[in-house]
Amino acid sequence: MVAAARTASPPAERLPGARRVEQIMGLPIVVDARDADDPAALDEIFEWFRLVDRTFSTFIPDSEISRLNRGELALVDAHADVRTVLARCEDLRSETNGYFDVRARDRHTVDPSGLVKGWSVDRAAEIADGLGWRNYAINAGGDIRLRGGALPEPVWRVGIQHPTLRQKVAAVVASDDLAVATSGEYSRGEHVLDPHTGRPPAGVLSVTITGPELATADAYATAAFAMGVAGPAWTARLGRYGAMTILADERVLKTPAFARSAGSNIAPSAG
Amino acid sequence: MRTAIAVVLTTAALALPTVDAWAAATAQKTVPKKKVVTVRKSFTGTASQAGRWGDLQVTIVVKKTTTTVIATKKKTVTRKVTSVRVPVYPDHTDRSVFINEQALPILAQETLSAQSSSVDLVSGATDTSYAFQSSLQSAILQAKSW
């Protein structure tokens, strides 16, 4: 699976710390904690993701989101996390001129899964910080939050998947504190549609956003991809969030913030 | 991606019973008591939507071995996947794209490169592996009922 951690040298069994992959929310979630001595330390993180799934899944009939959509639960009675996420979705909808819209497919129900993934990884990173980890990476279906380094390396090296040659990477981002989200086509056969036209965007193969928070980075990536060829101009104004857009004619456009946060010239240390 | 395919193929091979090597070996030592017939047939899975890359369709070749014990007329049938073919993706990269000229001076422009760098994680979409698994699964189901 592309989302799985690809290990640089040394081989996996000799890597420091603990790591695990679990399939939750329909995604492979990888937690790689280089300074966690006990694999059981990962339990708390995965338990959090399972709780998020039980609360937000549109596939689980008694999740809070399913009950909200059936009118059995009033928003005021929903869990604080649910209200936080839905309020954030509204903020991001106006911030992205309606291109990030959790109500895009069906005006009567909400499916905030586009934000829940990134938001839950941000919260998982808070849990990891609380556990005292300083060198870890969390990868939820290709959207990543990292801190410190892939010990013994001083940084994490994130490959941005090549849009057509799936075993290759189109760029490498090296950082010790970053969120990275890429939007192209979603998994499970879902398309990112332009909510204004209801059609897939044209001319753009993928958009990668880097920045401090994964929830925001993921929403920006979804929105910029949905904008199609208008996306690159929009990403140029994203402040602390950097963007790399790969166009269908194989041009790659990077904002100054992407080049800065990427630090893409950091070479892997020898040995 | 490559890892995912390897895992899927291993599962596919295991899902179909393999030839009983011990039974075949003992049969060789004695006078003809068994008749072994081997046939090959290809199965094509349903076309699965692989994101914007169009349909992805998997074809497998299955070897079916029918062993008949002459005395008892007892038949044993085994099926094994001997090859998997996936057509290449349609080329979508020949289109010219016109973007807002105002943005160009701000954005650094490069040509897409394909690197095999050593990385710790990969950021990207996972649609093609799902399409592959889905098409392969349907081809295997057809072979099982053959």
Short mmCIF file of C-alpha atoms in Angstrom, two decimals:
data_model
loop_
_atom_site.label_atom_id
_atom_site.label_comp_id
_atom_site.label_asym_id
_atom_site.label_seq_id
_atom_site.Cartn_x
_atom_site.Cartn_y
_atom_site.Cartn_z
CA MET A 1 0.00 0.00 0.00
CA VAL A 2 1.40 3.38 -0.89
CA ALA A 3 0.44 4.73 2.48
CA ALA A 4 2.55 2.26 4.37
CA ALA A 5 5.83 3.47 5.76
CA ARG A 6 8.64 2.75 3.36
CA THR A 7 11.68 2.36 5.45
CA ALA A 8 15.04 3.74 4.58
CA SER A 9 18.08 1.92 5.95
CA PRO A 10 18.44 0.33 8.50
CA PRO A 11 15.97 -2.55 7.97
CA ALA A 12 12.64 -2.43 9.79
CA GLU A 13 13.50 -4.87 12.57
CA ARG A 14 16.45 -2.78 13.65
CA LEU A 15 14.63 0.56 13.61
CA PRO A 16 14.30 2.22 16.99
CA GLY A 17 10.88 2.60 18.59
CA ALA A 18 7.60 0.97 17.62
CA ARG A 19 5.27 1.08 14.61
CA ARG A 20 1.94 -0.39 13.57
CA VAL A 21 -0.60 -0.23 10.72
CA GLU A 22 -4.32 -0.62 11.27
CA GLN A 23 -7.23 -0.22 8.86
CA ILE A 24 -9.61 2.28 10.48
CA MET A 25 -12.12 4.68 8.85
CA GLY A 26 -11.51 2.73 5.64
CA LEU A 27 -7.91 3.91 5.61
CA PRO A 28 -4.59 2.29 6.42
CA ILE A 29 -3.30 4.29 9.39
CA VAL A 30 0.43 4.04 10.11
CA VAL A 31 1.88 5.20 13.41
CA ASP A 32 5.68 5.15 13.49
CA ALA A 33 7.02 6.27 16.87
CA ARG A 34 10.79 6.20 16.88
CA ASP A 35 11.12 7.05 20.58
CA ALA A 36 8.36 4.80 21.97
CA ASP A 37 10.03 1.81 23.62
CA ASP A 38 6.88 -0.20 24.22
CA PRO A 39 4.59 -1.18 21.28
CA ALA A 40 1.67 -0.97 23.76
CA ALA A 41 2.26 2.79 23.82
CA LEU A 42 0.65 2.86 20.35
CA ASP A 43 -2.66 1.50 21.73
CA GLU A 44 -3.83 4.88 22.95
CA ILE A 45 -3.43 6.42 19.48
CA PHE A 46 -5.31 3.61 17.69
CA GLU A 47 -8.05 3.62 20.34
CA TRP A 48 -8.53 7.32 19.55
CA PHE A 49 -8.92 6.61 15.83
CA ARG A 50 -11.48 3.86 16.55
CA LEU A 51 -13.46 6.29 18.75
CA VAL A 52 -13.41 8.85 15.92
CA ASP A 53 -14.72 6.21 13.51
CA ARG A 54 -17.56 5.23 15.88
CA THR A 55 -18.52 8.90 16.27
CA PHE A 56 -18.15 10.22 12.71
CA SER A 57 -18.65 7.29 10.34
CA THR A 58 -21.52 7.64 7.88
CA PHE A 59 -21.38 3.83 7.48
CA ILE A 60 -22.10 3.11 11.18
CA PRO A 61 -25.87 3.52 11.77
CA ASP A 62 -25.61 4.66 15.41
CA SER A 63 -22.69 7.08 14.92
CA GLU A 64 -23.49 10.67 15.92
CA ILE A 65 -23.17 11.78 12.28
CA SER A 66 -25.63 9.09 11.10
CA ARG A 67 -28.07 10.11 13.85
CA LEU A 68 -27.69 13.80 12.95
CA ASN A 69 -28.39 12.99 9.30
CA ARG A 70 -31.54 11.03 10.21
CA GLY A 71 -32.73 13.91 12.39
CA GLU A 72 -32.55 11.79 15.55
CA LEU A 73 -29.88 13.96 17.16
CA ALA A 74 -29.94 17.73 17.43
CA LEU A 75 -26.67 19.54 16.79
CA VAL A 76 -26.79 21.16 20.24
CA ASP A 77 -26.93 17.69 21.82
CA ALA A 78 -24.03 16.32 19.77
CA HIS A 79 -20.58 15.68 21.27
CA ALA A 80 -18.37 18.77 21.52
CA ASP A 81 -15.96 17.21 18.99
CA VAL A 82 -18.78 16.82 16.46
CA ARG A 83 -19.80 20.45 16.87
CA THR A 84 -16.16 21.56 16.62
CA VAL A 85 -15.62 19.60 13.39
CA LEU A 86 -18.84 20.81 11.75
CA ALA A 87 -18.11 24.42 12.72
CA ARG A 88 -14.62 24.06 11.25
CA CYS A 89 -16.12 22.66 8.04
CA GLU A 90 -18.28 25.78 7.74
CA ASP A 91 -15.26 28.07 8.29
CA LEU A 92 -13.28 26.21 5.66
CA ARG A 93 -16.18 26.29 3.22
CA SER A 94 -16.20 30.10 3.23
CA GLU A 95 -12.40 30.29 3.32
CA THR A 96 -12.19 28.15 0.16
CA ASN A 97 -15.01 30.00 -1.68
CA GLY A 98 -17.23 26.93 -1.32
CA TYR A 99 -14.76 24.50 -2.89
CA PHE A 100 -14.40 22.57 0.36
CA ASP A 101 -18.00 21.65 1.09
CA VAL A 102 -19.04 18.70 3.26
CA ARG A 103 -22.58 19.12 1.95
CA ALA A 104 -21.49 19.03 -1.69
CA ARG A 105 -23.06 15.70 -2.65
CA ASP A 106 -26.32 15.93 -0.83
CA ARG A 107 -27.59 19.23 0.53
CA HIS A 108 -29.67 17.54 3.25
CA THR A 109 -26.99 15.52 5.00
CA VAL A 110 -23.40 16.09 6.09
CA ASP A 111 -20.36 13.91 5.51
CA PRO A 112 -17.48 15.62 7.30
CA SER A 113 -15.07 12.72 6.62
CA GLY A 114 -12.99 15.05 4.42
CA LEU A 115 -12.07 17.02 7.53
CA VAL A 116 -12.31 14.26 10.14
CA LYS A 117 -9.27 12.44 8.78
CA GLY A 118 -6.91 15.40 9.13
CA TRP A 119 -8.50 16.65 12.33
CA SER A 120 -8.23 13.25 14.01
CA VAL A 121 -4.55 12.99 13.03
CA ASP A 122 -3.91 16.46 14.52
CA ARG A 123 -5.54 15.27 17.76
CA ALA A 124 -3.54 12.03 17.63
CA ALA A 125 -0.39 14.16 17.37
CA GLU A 126 -1.46 15.96 20.57
CA ILE A 127 -1.82 12.57 22.26
CA ALA A 128 1.64 11.59 20.98
CA ASP A 129 3.11 14.84 22.33
CA GLY A 130 1.42 14.08 25.67
CA LEU A 131 3.03 10.63 25.68
CA GLY A 132 6.38 12.38 25.49
CA TRP A 133 7.17 11.33 21.93
CA ARG A 134 9.45 13.73 20.06
CA ASN A 135 10.13 11.66 16.91
CA TYR A 136 7.04 10.25 15.27
CA ALA A 137 4.97 10.20 12.08
CA ILE A 138 1.28 9.44 11.59
CA ASN A 139 0.13 8.59 8.06
CA ALA A 140 -3.63 8.25 7.49
CA GLY A 141 -4.18 7.07 3.93
CA GLY A 142 -1.45 9.28 2.49
CA ASP A 143 -2.07 12.35 4.66
CA ILE A 144 0.74 12.84 7.13
CA ARG A 145 1.66 14.60 10.35
CA LEU A 146 5.26 14.30 11.48
CA ARG A 147 7.55 15.52 14.21
CA GLY A 148 11.26 15.17 14.91
CA GLY A 149 13.10 12.66 12.78
CA ALA A 150 12.96 9.11 11.48
CA LEU A 151 15.63 8.19 14.02
CA PRO A 152 18.50 7.71 13.50
CA GLU A 153 17.83 10.30 10.75
CA PRO A 154 17.32 13.87 12.01
CA VAL A 155 14.23 14.52 9.80
CA TRP A 156 11.40 12.63 8.14
CA ARG A 157 11.54 12.30 4.37
CA VAL A 158 8.09 12.33 2.77
CA GLY A 159 7.78 11.29 -0.87
CA ILE A 160 4.99 12.97 -2.83
CA GLN A 161 3.51 10.23 -4.97
CA HIS A 162 4.04 10.61 -8.71
CA PRO A 163 0.58 11.05 -10.26
CA THR A 164 1.01 8.47 -13.03
CA LEU A 165 4.00 6.30 -12.09
CA ARG A 166 2.62 4.99 -8.84
CA GLN A 167 5.85 3.43 -7.61
CA LYS A 168 7.78 6.69 -8.02
CA VAL A 169 7.76 9.95 -6.15
CA ALA A 170 7.51 13.35 -7.84
CA ALA A 171 9.14 15.28 -4.98
CA VAL A 172 10.58 14.76 -1.53
CA VAL A 173 9.70 16.90 1.48
CA ALA A 174 12.09 16.70 4.42
CA SER A 175 11.03 18.22 7.73
CA ASP A 176 11.02 17.83 11.51
CA ASP A 177 7.60 19.43 12.10
CA LEU A 178 4.98 19.39 9.36
CA ALA A 179 1.61 18.24 8.06
CA VAL A 180 1.44 17.03 4.43
CA ALA A 181 -1.80 16.35 2.54
CA THR A 182 -2.21 15.35 -1.10
CA SER A 183 -5.43 15.42 -3.06
CA GLY A 184 -5.77 13.72 -6.40
CA GLU A 185 -8.41 11.10 -6.68
CA TYR A 186 -9.76 9.79 -3.44
CA SER A 187 -9.58 6.13 -2.65
CA ARG A 188 -12.66 3.87 -2.80
CA GLY A 189 -13.50 5.19 -6.25
CA GLU A 190 -14.79 8.54 -5.01
CA HIS A 191 -14.05 11.57 -7.10
CA VAL A 192 -13.30 15.05 -5.94
CA LEU A 193 -15.93 17.08 -7.72
CA ASP A 194 -16.11 20.79 -8.26
CA PRO A 195 -19.12 21.54 -6.00
CA HIS A 196 -20.09 24.42 -8.30
CA THR A 197 -20.27 22.33 -11.49
CA GLY A 198 -20.66 18.80 -10.08
CA ARG A 199 -17.90 17.66 -12.45
CA PRO A 200 -14.33 16.49 -11.82
CA PRO A 201 -11.78 19.29 -12.15
CA ALA A 202 -9.75 19.39 -15.36
CA GLY A 203 -6.08 20.02 -15.98
CA VAL A 204 -4.75 19.14 -12.53
CA LEU A 205 -3.34 15.76 -11.52
CA SER A 206 -2.66 16.41 -7.84
CA VAL A 207 -2.26 19.12 -5.21
CA THR A 208 -0.05 18.75 -2.16
CA ILE A 209 -0.36 21.15 0.77
CA THR A 210 2.18 21.49 3.60
CA GLY A 211 1.72 23.40 6.83
CA PRO A 212 1.29 23.27 10.59
CA GLU A 213 -2.10 21.51 10.79
CA LEU A 214 -3.29 18.50 8.80
CA ALA A 215 -7.02 19.33 9.00
CA THR A 216 -6.45 22.66 7.27
CA ALA A 217 -3.83 21.28 4.86
CA ASP A 218 -6.19 18.49 3.80
CA ALA A 219 -9.14 20.84 3.28
CA TYR A 220 -6.97 23.25 1.27
CA ALA A 221 -5.68 20.36 -0.88
CA THR A 222 -9.23 19.17 -1.58
CA ALA A 223 -10.37 22.70 -2.42
CA ALA A 224 -7.37 23.58 -4.62
CA PHE A 225 -7.76 20.31 -6.55
CA ALA A 226 -11.48 20.94 -7.04
CA MET A 227 -10.67 24.42 -8.42
CA GLY A 228 -8.77 22.84 -11.29
CA VAL A 229 -6.57 25.28 -13.22
CA ALA A 230 -7.70 28.13 -10.95
CA GLY A 231 -6.14 26.27 -7.99
CA PRO A 232 -2.49 27.35 -8.33
CA ALA A 233 -3.36 31.07 -8.20
CA TRP A 234 -5.47 30.47 -5.08
CA THR A 235 -2.69 28.48 -3.36
CA ALA A 236 -0.26 31.36 -3.85
CA ARG A 237 -2.14 33.27 -1.12
CA LEU A 238 -2.22 30.61 1.60
CA GLY A 239 0.26 32.21 3.99
CA ARG A 240 1.89 29.60 6.20
CA TYR A 241 0.58 26.77 4.04
CA GLY A 242 2.66 25.78 1.03
CA ALA A 243 1.35 24.15 -2.15
CA MET A 244 2.68 22.04 -4.99
CA THR A 245 0.36 21.51 -7.96
CA ILE A 246 1.08 18.93 -10.66
CA LEU A 247 -0.66 19.87 -13.89
CA ALA A 248 -1.82 17.46 -16.58
CA ASP A 249 0.86 18.82 -18.94
CA GLU A 250 3.53 17.71 -16.42
CA ARG A 251 4.33 21.17 -15.17
CA VAL A 252 4.90 21.37 -11.41
CA LEU A 253 4.07 24.64 -9.65
CA LYS A 254 5.41 25.32 -6.14
CA THR A 255 4.55 28.26 -3.92
CA PRO A 256 7.40 29.96 -2.02
CA ALA A 257 5.97 28.62 1.27
CA PHE A 258 6.10 25.06 -0.11
CA ALA A 259 9.74 25.43 -1.10
CA ARG A 260 10.53 26.81 2.38
CA SER A 261 8.60 24.25 4.42
CA ALA A 262 9.70 21.41 2.17
CA GLY A 263 13.40 21.96 2.61
CA SER A 264 13.58 19.63 -0.36
CA ASN A 265 17.31 20.04 -0.74
CA ILE A 266 18.06 18.23 2.52
CA ALA A 267 19.96 15.16 1.40
CA PRO A 268 19.63 11.84 3.23
CA SER A 269 22.60 11.34 5.48
CA ALA A 270 24.97 8.62 4.41
CA GLY A 271 24.68 5.24 6.13
CA MET B 1 1.93 0.04 -4.69
CA ARG B 2 4.29 -2.71 -5.72
CA THR B 3 4.11 -4.16 -2.20
CA ALA B 4 0.34 -4.07 -2.29
CA ILE B 5 0.23 -6.02 -5.54
CA ALA B 6 2.66 -8.63 -4.22
CA VAL B 7 0.49 -9.13 -1.14
CA VAL B 8 -2.67 -9.46 -3.21
CA LEU B 9 -1.07 -12.03 -5.50
CA THR B 10 0.10 -14.14 -2.58
CA THR B 11 -3.43 -14.14 -1.23
CA ALA B 12 -4.76 -15.06 -4.67
CA ALA B 13 -2.44 -18.06 -4.95
CA LEU B 14 -3.42 -19.27 -1.50
CA ALA B 15 -7.11 -18.83 -2.14
CA LEU B 16 -6.98 -21.53 -4.80
CA PRO B 17 -5.88 -24.97 -3.55
CA THR B 18 -2.42 -26.00 -4.72
CA VAL B 19 -1.49 -29.37 -6.17
CA ASP B 20 -1.00 -32.06 -3.57
CA ALA B 21 2.70 -32.72 -4.17
CA TRP B 22 2.84 -35.78 -1.93
CA ALA B 23 -0.05 -37.51 -3.69
CA ALA B 24 1.51 -36.78 -7.08
CA ALA B 25 4.87 -38.19 -5.98
CA THR B 26 3.47 -41.47 -4.66
CA ALA B 27 1.36 -41.90 -7.78
CA GLN B 28 4.53 -41.90 -9.93
CA LYS B 29 6.02 -44.96 -8.17
CA THR B 30 3.19 -47.35 -8.95
CA VAL B 31 1.69 -48.51 -12.24
CA PRO B 32 -0.82 -46.11 -13.84
CA LYS B 33 -3.54 -45.60 -11.33
CA LYS B 34 -4.16 -41.95 -12.00
CA LYS B 35 -5.03 -39.82 -14.97
CA VAL B 36 -3.88 -36.19 -14.81
CA VAL B 37 -5.40 -33.61 -17.16
CA THR B 38 -4.16 -30.03 -17.17
CA VAL B 39 -5.97 -27.16 -18.89
CA ARG B 40 -5.42 -23.42 -18.86
CA LYS B 41 -7.97 -20.67 -19.20
CA SER B 42 -7.87 -16.91 -18.78
CA PHE B 43 -10.36 -14.84 -16.81
CA THR B 44 -10.85 -11.11 -17.03
CA GLY B 45 -12.09 -9.20 -14.02
CA THR B 46 -14.65 -6.45 -14.16
CA ALA B 47 -13.28 -3.08 -15.21
CA SER B 48 -12.80 -1.01 -12.07
CA GLN B 49 -12.60 2.73 -12.08
CA ALA B 50 -9.05 3.73 -11.15
CA GLY B 51 -9.62 7.38 -10.41
CA ARG B 52 -9.08 9.69 -13.35
CA TRP B 53 -6.93 7.09 -15.08
CA GLY B 54 -9.91 5.39 -16.59
CA ASP B 55 -10.78 1.75 -16.16
CA LEU B 56 -8.31 -0.78 -14.89
CA GLN B 57 -8.93 -4.41 -15.78
CA VAL B 58 -7.05 -7.47 -14.57
CA THR B 59 -6.70 -10.72 -16.56
CA ILE B 60 -5.50 -13.87 -14.82
CA VAL B 61 -4.52 -17.23 -16.33
CA VAL B 62 -5.57 -20.22 -14.25
CA LYS B 63 -4.15 -23.73 -14.58
CA LYS B 64 -6.73 -26.38 -13.73
CA THR B 65 -5.42 -29.85 -12.95
CA THR B 66 -7.88 -32.74 -12.79
CA THR B 67 -6.48 -35.91 -11.23
CA THR B 68 -8.60 -39.06 -11.55
CA VAL B 69 -7.79 -42.17 -9.53
CA ILE B 70 -8.62 -44.90 -12.05
CA ALA B 71 -9.67 -47.56 -9.54
CA THR B 72 -12.10 -45.42 -7.59
CA LYS B 73 -12.81 -42.82 -10.31
CA LYS B 74 -12.32 -40.23 -7.60
CA LYS B 75 -11.51 -36.83 -9.08
CA THR B 76 -9.41 -34.11 -7.49
CA VAL B 77 -9.44 -30.67 -9.07
CA THR B 78 -6.89 -27.98 -8.28
CA ARG B 79 -6.66 -24.49 -9.71
CA LYS B 80 -3.66 -22.22 -9.63
CA VAL B 81 -3.15 -18.65 -10.86
CA THR B 82 -0.18 -18.74 -13.23
CA SER B 83 -0.14 -15.17 -14.49
CA VAL B 84 -1.71 -11.76 -13.89
CA ARG B 85 -1.83 -9.05 -16.54
CA VAL B 86 -2.85 -5.44 -16.10
CA PRO B 87 -3.20 -3.13 -19.09
CA VAL B 88 -1.25 0.14 -18.98
CA TYR B 89 -2.95 3.29 -17.84
CA PRO B 90 -4.27 5.64 -20.49
CA ASP B 91 -1.95 8.56 -21.08
CA HIS B 92 -3.49 11.76 -19.78
CA THR B 93 -0.39 13.90 -19.84
CA ASP B 94 -0.49 15.23 -23.38
CA ARG B 95 -3.00 17.99 -22.68
CA SER B 96 -1.91 21.57 -22.51
CA VAL B 97 -3.10 23.41 -19.45
CA PHE B 98 -3.72 27.09 -19.31
CA ILE B 99 -3.52 28.57 -15.86
CA ASN B 100 -3.97 32.07 -14.57
CA GLU B 101 -0.95 33.99 -15.86
CA GLN B 102 -0.96 36.28 -12.83
CA ALA B 103 0.01 33.39 -10.58
CA LEU B 104 3.01 32.33 -12.63
CA PRO B 105 5.54 34.94 -11.42
CA ILE B 106 4.89 33.86 -7.79
CA LEU B 107 5.09 30.14 -8.40
CA ALA B 108 8.28 28.23 -9.05
CA GLN B 109 7.81 26.13 -12.17
CA GLU B 110 9.48 22.79 -12.82
CA THR B 111 8.96 19.79 -15.03
CA LEU B 112 7.54 16.70 -13.42
CA SER B 113 10.24 14.23 -12.47
CA ALA B 114 9.99 10.61 -11.40
CA GLN B 115 12.36 9.82 -8.55
CA SER B 116 13.11 6.62 -6.73
CA SER B 117 14.44 8.40 -3.64
CA SER B 118 14.60 6.66 -0.31
CA VAL B 119 11.74 8.05 1.75
CA ASP B 120 10.14 7.26 5.12
CA LEU B 121 6.52 7.89 4.12
CA VAL B 122 4.50 8.60 1.00
CA SER B 123 1.78 11.23 0.62
CA GLY B 124 -0.73 10.56 -2.14
CA ALA B 125 -3.99 9.01 -3.22
CA THR B 126 -4.55 5.27 -3.07
CA ASP B 127 -7.22 4.78 -5.73
CA THR B 128 -5.38 2.51 -8.16
CA SER B 129 -4.59 -0.21 -5.64
CA TYR B 130 -8.27 -0.43 -4.73
CA ALA B 131 -9.23 -0.75 -8.41
CA PHE B 132 -6.62 -3.46 -8.91
CA GLN B 133 -7.83 -5.49 -5.93
CA SER B 134 -11.45 -5.14 -6.96
CA SER B 135 -10.84 -6.34 -10.54
CA LEU B 136 -8.55 -9.17 -9.44
CA GLN B 137 -11.10 -10.33 -6.89
CA SER B 138 -13.79 -10.67 -9.55
CA ALA B 139 -11.43 -12.61 -11.87
CA ILE B 140 -10.60 -15.04 -9.06
CA LEU B 141 -14.26 -15.56 -8.27
CA GLN B 142 -14.89 -16.50 -11.93
CA ALA B 143 -11.97 -18.97 -11.86
CA LYS B 144 -13.25 -20.61 -8.68
CA SER B 145 -16.52 -21.54 -10.31
CA TRP B 146 -14.83 -22.88 -13.47
#
